[in-house]
mmCIF file of C-alpha atoms and ligand atoms in Angstrom:
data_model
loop_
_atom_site.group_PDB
_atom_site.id
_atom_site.type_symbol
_atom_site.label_atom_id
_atom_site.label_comp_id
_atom_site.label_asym_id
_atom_site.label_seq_id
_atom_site.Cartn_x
_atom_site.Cartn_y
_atom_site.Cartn_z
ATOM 1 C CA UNK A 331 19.066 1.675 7.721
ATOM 2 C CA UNK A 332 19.845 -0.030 11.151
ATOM 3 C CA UNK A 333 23.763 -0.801 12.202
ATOM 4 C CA UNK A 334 23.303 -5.084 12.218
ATOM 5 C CA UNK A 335 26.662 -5.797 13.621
ATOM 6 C CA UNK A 336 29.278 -7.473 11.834
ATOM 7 C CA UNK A 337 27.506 -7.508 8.713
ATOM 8 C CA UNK A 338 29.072 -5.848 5.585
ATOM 9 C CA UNK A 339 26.416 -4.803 2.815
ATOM 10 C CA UNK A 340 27.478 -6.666 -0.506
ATOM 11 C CA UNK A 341 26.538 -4.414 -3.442
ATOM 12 C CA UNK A 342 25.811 -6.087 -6.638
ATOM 13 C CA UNK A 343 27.399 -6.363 -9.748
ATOM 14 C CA UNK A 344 24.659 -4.942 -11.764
ATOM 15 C CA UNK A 345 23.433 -1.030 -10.913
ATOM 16 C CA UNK A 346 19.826 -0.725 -10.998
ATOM 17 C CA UNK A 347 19.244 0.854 -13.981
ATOM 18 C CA UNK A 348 21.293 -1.270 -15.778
ATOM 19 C CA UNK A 349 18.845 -3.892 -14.191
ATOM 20 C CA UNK A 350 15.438 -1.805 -15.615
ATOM 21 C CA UNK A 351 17.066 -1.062 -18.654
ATOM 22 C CA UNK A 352 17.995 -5.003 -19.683
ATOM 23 C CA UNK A 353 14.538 -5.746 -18.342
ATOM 24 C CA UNK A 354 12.567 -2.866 -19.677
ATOM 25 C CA UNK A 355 10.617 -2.138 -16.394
ATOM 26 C CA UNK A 356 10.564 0.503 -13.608
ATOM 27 C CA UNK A 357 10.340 -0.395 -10.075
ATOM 28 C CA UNK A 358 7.761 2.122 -7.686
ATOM 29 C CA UNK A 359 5.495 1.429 -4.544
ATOM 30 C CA UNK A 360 1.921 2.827 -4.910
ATOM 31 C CA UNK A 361 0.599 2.433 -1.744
ATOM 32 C CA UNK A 362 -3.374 2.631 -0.805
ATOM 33 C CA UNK A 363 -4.528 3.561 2.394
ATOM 34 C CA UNK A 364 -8.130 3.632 4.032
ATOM 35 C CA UNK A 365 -10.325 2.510 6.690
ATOM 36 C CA UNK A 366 -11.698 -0.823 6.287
ATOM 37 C CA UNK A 367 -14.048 -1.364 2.958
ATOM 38 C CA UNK A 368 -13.181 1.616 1.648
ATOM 39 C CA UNK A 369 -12.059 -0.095 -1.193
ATOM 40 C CA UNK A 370 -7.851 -0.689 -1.442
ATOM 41 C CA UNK A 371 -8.314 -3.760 -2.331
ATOM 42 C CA UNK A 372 -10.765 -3.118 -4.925
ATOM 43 C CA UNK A 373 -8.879 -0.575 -6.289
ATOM 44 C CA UNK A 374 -5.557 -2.645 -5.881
ATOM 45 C CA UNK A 375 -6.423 -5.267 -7.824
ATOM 46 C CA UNK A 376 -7.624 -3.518 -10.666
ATOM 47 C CA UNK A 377 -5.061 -1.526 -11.103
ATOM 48 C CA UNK A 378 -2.697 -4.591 -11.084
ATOM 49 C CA UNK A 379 -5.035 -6.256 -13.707
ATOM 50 C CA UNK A 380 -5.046 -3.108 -15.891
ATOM 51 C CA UNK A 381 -0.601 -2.988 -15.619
ATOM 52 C CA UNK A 382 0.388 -6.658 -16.239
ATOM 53 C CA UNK A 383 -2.720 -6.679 -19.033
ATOM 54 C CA UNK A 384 -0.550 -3.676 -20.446
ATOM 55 C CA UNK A 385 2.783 -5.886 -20.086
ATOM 56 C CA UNK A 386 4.426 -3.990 -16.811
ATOM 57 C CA UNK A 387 5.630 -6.183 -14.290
ATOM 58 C CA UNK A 388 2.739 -5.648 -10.985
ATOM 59 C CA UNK A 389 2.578 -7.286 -7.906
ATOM 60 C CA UNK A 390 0.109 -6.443 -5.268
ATOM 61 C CA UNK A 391 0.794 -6.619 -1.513
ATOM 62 C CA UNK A 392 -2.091 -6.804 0.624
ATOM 63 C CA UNK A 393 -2.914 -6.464 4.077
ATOM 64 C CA UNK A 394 -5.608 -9.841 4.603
ATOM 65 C CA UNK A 395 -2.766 -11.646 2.204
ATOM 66 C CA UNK A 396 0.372 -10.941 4.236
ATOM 67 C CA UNK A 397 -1.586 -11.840 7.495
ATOM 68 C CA UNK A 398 -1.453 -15.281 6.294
ATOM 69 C CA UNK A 399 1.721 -15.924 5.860
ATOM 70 C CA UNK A 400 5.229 -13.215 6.500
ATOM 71 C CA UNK A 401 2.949 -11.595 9.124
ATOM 72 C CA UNK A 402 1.036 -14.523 10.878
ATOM 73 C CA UNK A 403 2.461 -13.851 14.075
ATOM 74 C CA UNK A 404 1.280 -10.236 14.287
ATOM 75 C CA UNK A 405 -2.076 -8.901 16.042
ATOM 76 C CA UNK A 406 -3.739 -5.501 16.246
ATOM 77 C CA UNK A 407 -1.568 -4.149 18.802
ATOM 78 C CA UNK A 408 0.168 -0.325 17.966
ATOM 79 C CA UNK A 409 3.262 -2.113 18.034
ATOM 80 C CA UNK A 410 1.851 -5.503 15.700
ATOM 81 C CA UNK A 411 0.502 -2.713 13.151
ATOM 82 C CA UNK A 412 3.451 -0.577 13.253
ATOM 83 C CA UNK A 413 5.806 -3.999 12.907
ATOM 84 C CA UNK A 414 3.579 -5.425 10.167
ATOM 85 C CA UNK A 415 3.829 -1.871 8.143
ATOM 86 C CA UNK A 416 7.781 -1.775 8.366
ATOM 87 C CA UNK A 417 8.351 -4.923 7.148
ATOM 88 C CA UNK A 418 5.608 -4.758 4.267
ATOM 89 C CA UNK A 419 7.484 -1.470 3.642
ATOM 90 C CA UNK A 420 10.823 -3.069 3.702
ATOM 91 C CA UNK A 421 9.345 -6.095 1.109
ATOM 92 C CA UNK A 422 8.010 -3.233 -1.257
ATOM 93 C CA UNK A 423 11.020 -1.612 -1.252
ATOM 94 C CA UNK A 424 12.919 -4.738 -2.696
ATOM 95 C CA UNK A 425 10.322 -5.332 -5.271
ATOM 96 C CA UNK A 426 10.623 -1.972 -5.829
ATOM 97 C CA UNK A 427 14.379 -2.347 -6.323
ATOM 98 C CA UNK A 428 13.638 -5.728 -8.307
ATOM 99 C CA UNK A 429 11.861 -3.903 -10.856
ATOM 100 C CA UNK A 430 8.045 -4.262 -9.787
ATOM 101 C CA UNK A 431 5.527 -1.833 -9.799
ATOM 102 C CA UNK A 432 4.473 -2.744 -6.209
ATOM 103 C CA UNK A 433 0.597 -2.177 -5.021
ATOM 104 C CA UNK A 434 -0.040 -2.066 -1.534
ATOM 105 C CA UNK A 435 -3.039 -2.199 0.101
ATOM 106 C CA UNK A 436 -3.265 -2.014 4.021
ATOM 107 C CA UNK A 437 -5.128 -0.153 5.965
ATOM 108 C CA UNK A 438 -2.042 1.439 7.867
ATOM 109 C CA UNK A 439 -3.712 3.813 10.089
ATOM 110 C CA UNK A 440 -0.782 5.423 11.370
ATOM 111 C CA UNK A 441 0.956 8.469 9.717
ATOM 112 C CA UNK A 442 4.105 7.961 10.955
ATOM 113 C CA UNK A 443 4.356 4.075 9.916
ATOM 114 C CA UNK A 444 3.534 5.322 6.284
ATOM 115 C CA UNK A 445 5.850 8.277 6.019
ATOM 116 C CA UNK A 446 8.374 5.924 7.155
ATOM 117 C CA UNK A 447 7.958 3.578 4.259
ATOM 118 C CA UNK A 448 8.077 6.746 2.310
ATOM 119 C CA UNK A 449 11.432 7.764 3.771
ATOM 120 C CA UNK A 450 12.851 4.454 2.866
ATOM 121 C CA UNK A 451 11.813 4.446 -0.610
ATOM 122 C CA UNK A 452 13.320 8.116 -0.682
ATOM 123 C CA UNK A 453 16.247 7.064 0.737
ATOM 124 C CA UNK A 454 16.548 4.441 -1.587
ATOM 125 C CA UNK A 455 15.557 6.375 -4.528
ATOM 126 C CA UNK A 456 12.566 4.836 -5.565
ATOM 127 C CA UNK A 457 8.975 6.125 -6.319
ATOM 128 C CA UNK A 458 6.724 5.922 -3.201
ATOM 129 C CA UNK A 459 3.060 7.052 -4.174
ATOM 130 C CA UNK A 460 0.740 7.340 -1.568
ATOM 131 C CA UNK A 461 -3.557 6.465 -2.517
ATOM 132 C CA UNK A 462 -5.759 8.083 0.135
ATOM 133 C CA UNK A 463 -8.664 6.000 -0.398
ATOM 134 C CA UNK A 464 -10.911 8.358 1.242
ATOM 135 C CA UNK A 465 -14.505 6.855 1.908
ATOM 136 C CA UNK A 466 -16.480 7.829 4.807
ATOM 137 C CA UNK A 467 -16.929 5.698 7.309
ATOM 138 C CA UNK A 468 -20.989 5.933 7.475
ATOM 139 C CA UNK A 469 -20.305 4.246 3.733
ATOM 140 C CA UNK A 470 -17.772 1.846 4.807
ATOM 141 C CA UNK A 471 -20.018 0.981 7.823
ATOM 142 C CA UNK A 472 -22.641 0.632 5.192
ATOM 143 C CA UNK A 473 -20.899 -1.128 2.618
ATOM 144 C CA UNK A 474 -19.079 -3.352 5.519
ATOM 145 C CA UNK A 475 -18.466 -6.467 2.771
ATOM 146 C CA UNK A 476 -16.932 -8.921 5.365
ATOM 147 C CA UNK A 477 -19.067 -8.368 8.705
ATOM 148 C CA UNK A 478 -16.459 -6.899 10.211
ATOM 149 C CA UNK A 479 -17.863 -3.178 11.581
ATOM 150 C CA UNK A 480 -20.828 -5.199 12.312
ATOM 151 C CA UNK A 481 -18.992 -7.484 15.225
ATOM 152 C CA UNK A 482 -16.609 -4.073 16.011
ATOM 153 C CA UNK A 483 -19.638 -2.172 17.121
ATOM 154 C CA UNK A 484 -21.224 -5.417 18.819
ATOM 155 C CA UNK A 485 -17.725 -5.728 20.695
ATOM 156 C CA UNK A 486 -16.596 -8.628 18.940
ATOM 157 C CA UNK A 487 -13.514 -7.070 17.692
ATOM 158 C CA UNK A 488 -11.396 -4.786 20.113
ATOM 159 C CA UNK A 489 -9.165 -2.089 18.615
ATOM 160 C CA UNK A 490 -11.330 -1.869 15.149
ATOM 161 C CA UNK A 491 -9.711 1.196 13.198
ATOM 162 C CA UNK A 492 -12.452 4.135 12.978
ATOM 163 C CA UNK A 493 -14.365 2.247 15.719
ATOM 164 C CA UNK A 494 -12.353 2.253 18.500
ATOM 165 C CA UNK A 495 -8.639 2.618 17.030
ATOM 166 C CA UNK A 496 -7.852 5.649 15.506
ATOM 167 C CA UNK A 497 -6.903 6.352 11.600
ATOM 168 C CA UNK A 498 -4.715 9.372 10.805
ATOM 169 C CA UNK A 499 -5.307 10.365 7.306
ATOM 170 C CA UNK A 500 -2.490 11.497 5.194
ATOM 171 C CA UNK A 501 -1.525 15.055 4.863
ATOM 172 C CA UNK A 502 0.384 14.842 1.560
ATOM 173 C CA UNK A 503 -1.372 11.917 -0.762
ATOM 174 C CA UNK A 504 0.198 11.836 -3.839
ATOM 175 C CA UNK A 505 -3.793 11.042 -4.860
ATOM 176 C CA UNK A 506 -6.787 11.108 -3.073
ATOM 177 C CA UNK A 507 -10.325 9.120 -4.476
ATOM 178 C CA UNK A 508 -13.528 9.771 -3.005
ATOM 179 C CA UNK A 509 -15.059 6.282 -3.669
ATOM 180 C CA UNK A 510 -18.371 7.172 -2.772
ATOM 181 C CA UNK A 511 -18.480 9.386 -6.170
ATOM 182 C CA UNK A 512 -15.727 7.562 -8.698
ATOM 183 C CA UNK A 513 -16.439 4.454 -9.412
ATOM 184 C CA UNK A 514 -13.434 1.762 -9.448
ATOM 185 C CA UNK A 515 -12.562 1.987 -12.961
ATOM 186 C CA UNK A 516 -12.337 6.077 -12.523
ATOM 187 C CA UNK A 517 -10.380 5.223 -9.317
ATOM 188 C CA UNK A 518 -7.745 3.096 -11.430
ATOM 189 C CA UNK A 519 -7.428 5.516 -14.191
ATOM 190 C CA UNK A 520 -7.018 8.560 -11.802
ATOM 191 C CA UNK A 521 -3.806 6.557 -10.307
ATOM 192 C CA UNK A 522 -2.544 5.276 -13.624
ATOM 193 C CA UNK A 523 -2.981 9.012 -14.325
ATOM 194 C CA UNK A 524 -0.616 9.980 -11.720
ATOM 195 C CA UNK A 525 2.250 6.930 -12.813
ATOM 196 C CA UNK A 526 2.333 8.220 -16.380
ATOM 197 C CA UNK A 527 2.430 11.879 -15.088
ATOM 198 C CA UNK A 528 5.380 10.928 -13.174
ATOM 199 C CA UNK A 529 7.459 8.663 -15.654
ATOM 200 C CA UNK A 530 6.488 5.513 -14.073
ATOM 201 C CA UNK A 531 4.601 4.336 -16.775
ATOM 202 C CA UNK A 532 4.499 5.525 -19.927
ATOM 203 C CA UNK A 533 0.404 5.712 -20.777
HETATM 204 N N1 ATP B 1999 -15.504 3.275 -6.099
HETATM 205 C C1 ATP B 1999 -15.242 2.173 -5.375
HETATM 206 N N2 ATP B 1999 -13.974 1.816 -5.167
HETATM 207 C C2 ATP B 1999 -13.689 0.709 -4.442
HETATM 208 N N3 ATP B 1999 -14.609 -0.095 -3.865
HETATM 209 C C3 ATP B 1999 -15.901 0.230 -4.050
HETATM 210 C C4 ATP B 1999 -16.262 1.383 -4.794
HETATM 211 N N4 ATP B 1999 -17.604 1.464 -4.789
HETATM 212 C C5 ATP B 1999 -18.048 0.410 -4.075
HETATM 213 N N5 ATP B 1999 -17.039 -0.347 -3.626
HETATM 214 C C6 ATP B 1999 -17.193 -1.572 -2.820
HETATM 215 O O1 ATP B 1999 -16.634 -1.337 -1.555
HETATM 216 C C7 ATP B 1999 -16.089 -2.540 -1.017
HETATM 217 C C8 ATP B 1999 -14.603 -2.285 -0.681
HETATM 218 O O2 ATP B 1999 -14.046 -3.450 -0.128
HETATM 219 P P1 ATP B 1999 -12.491 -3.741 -0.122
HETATM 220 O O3 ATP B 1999 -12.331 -5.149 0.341
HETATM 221 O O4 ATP B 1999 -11.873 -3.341 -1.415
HETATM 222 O O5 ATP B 1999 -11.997 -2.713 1.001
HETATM 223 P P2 ATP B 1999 -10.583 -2.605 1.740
HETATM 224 O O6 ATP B 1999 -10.300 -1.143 1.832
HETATM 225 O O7 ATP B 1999 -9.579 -3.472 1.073
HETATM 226 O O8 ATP B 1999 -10.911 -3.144 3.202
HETATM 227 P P3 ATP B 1999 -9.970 -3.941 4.253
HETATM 228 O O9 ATP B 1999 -9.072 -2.940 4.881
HETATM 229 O O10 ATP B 1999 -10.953 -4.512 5.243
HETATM 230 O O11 ATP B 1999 -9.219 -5.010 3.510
HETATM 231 C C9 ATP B 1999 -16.247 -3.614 -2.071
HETATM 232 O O12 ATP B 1999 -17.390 -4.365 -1.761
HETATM 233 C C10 ATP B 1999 -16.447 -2.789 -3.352
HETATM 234 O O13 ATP B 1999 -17.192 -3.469 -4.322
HETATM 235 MG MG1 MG B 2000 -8.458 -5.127 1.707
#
């Protein structure tokens, strides 16, 4: 964590698993990543659906989402992706803390921004999962559901990731779906899978 100055840390009253206990829940990040369409969000959602339908306290983060509001003022830039990664990382990491099973979907092309929201949920001691959604991107370019690799390769869009902005794939995914053979609800279960295996969730 960064010195801020003349700021003291003020630790709770409560440890954190007295917290989960008293609230019967267990706070983790599962965190998709992927090239554009290749289905995080998809994925995401479901698997939040198929949690809080099962009573365990979900929240999903998502990349389009937080661009509307906590990241607004953040662009495409190496440095605007990079920023909008650590502090999506830093929010899943107190939702983490809070209890949540947090889902995060964003494309986060960069290896290093990931493994440093791993580090902090290390750190921390939390869960950090990471989802390599890994679809091709002929199929993404072919599935393309909101235009967007479409107005990339017409040069609408400068800096499109797989395009002309490069994605580094992870090295150590905690799970890895190929999307063009597992359908979504396969996808889910294969991550669910992984939480139970685990001890985040108990199946
Ligand atoms: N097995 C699968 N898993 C997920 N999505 C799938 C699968 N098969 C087909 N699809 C389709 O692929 C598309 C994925 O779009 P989605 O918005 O989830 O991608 P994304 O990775 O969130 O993209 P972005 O980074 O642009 O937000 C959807 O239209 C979905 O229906
Ligand atoms: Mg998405």
């Amino acid at each position: 964590m960064s010195d801020p100055g003349n700021i003291t840390w003020h630790e709770g009253e409560l440890s954190r698993a007295e917290r989960f206990d008293a609230l019967r829940c267990n706070g983790g990040t599962v965190w998709f990543t992927g090239l554009s369409a290749s289905g995080k969000s998809t994925i995401a959602s479901a698997l939040e659906a198929r949690l809080i339908r099962r009573g365990i306290h979900a929240y999903r983060l998502d990349g389009d989402n937080v661009r509307h509001g906590l990241n607004s003022n953040l662009g495409f830039s190496a440095d605007d992706r990079a920023e909008n990664i650590r502090r999506v990382g830093e929010v899943a990491r107190l939702f983490a803390d809070s209890g949540c099973i947090v889902i995060a979907s964003f494309i986060s092309p960069y290896r290093s921004d990931r493994d440093a929201v791993r580090q902090l949920h290390e750190d921390a001691g939390l869960a950090f999962v990471e989802v390599f959604v890994d679809t091709p991107i002929e199929v993404c370019e072919q599935r393309d559901p909101k235009g967007l690799y479409k107005k990339a390769r017409a040069g609408e869009i400068a800096g499109f990731t797989g395009v002309d902005d490069p994605y580094e794939p992870p090295t150590r995914a905690e799970v890895v779906l190929a999307t063009e053979r597992t359908d979504v609800a396969s996808c889910v279960e294969r991550v669910a899978e992984h939480l139970a295996t685990i001890g985040l969730i108990s199946q």
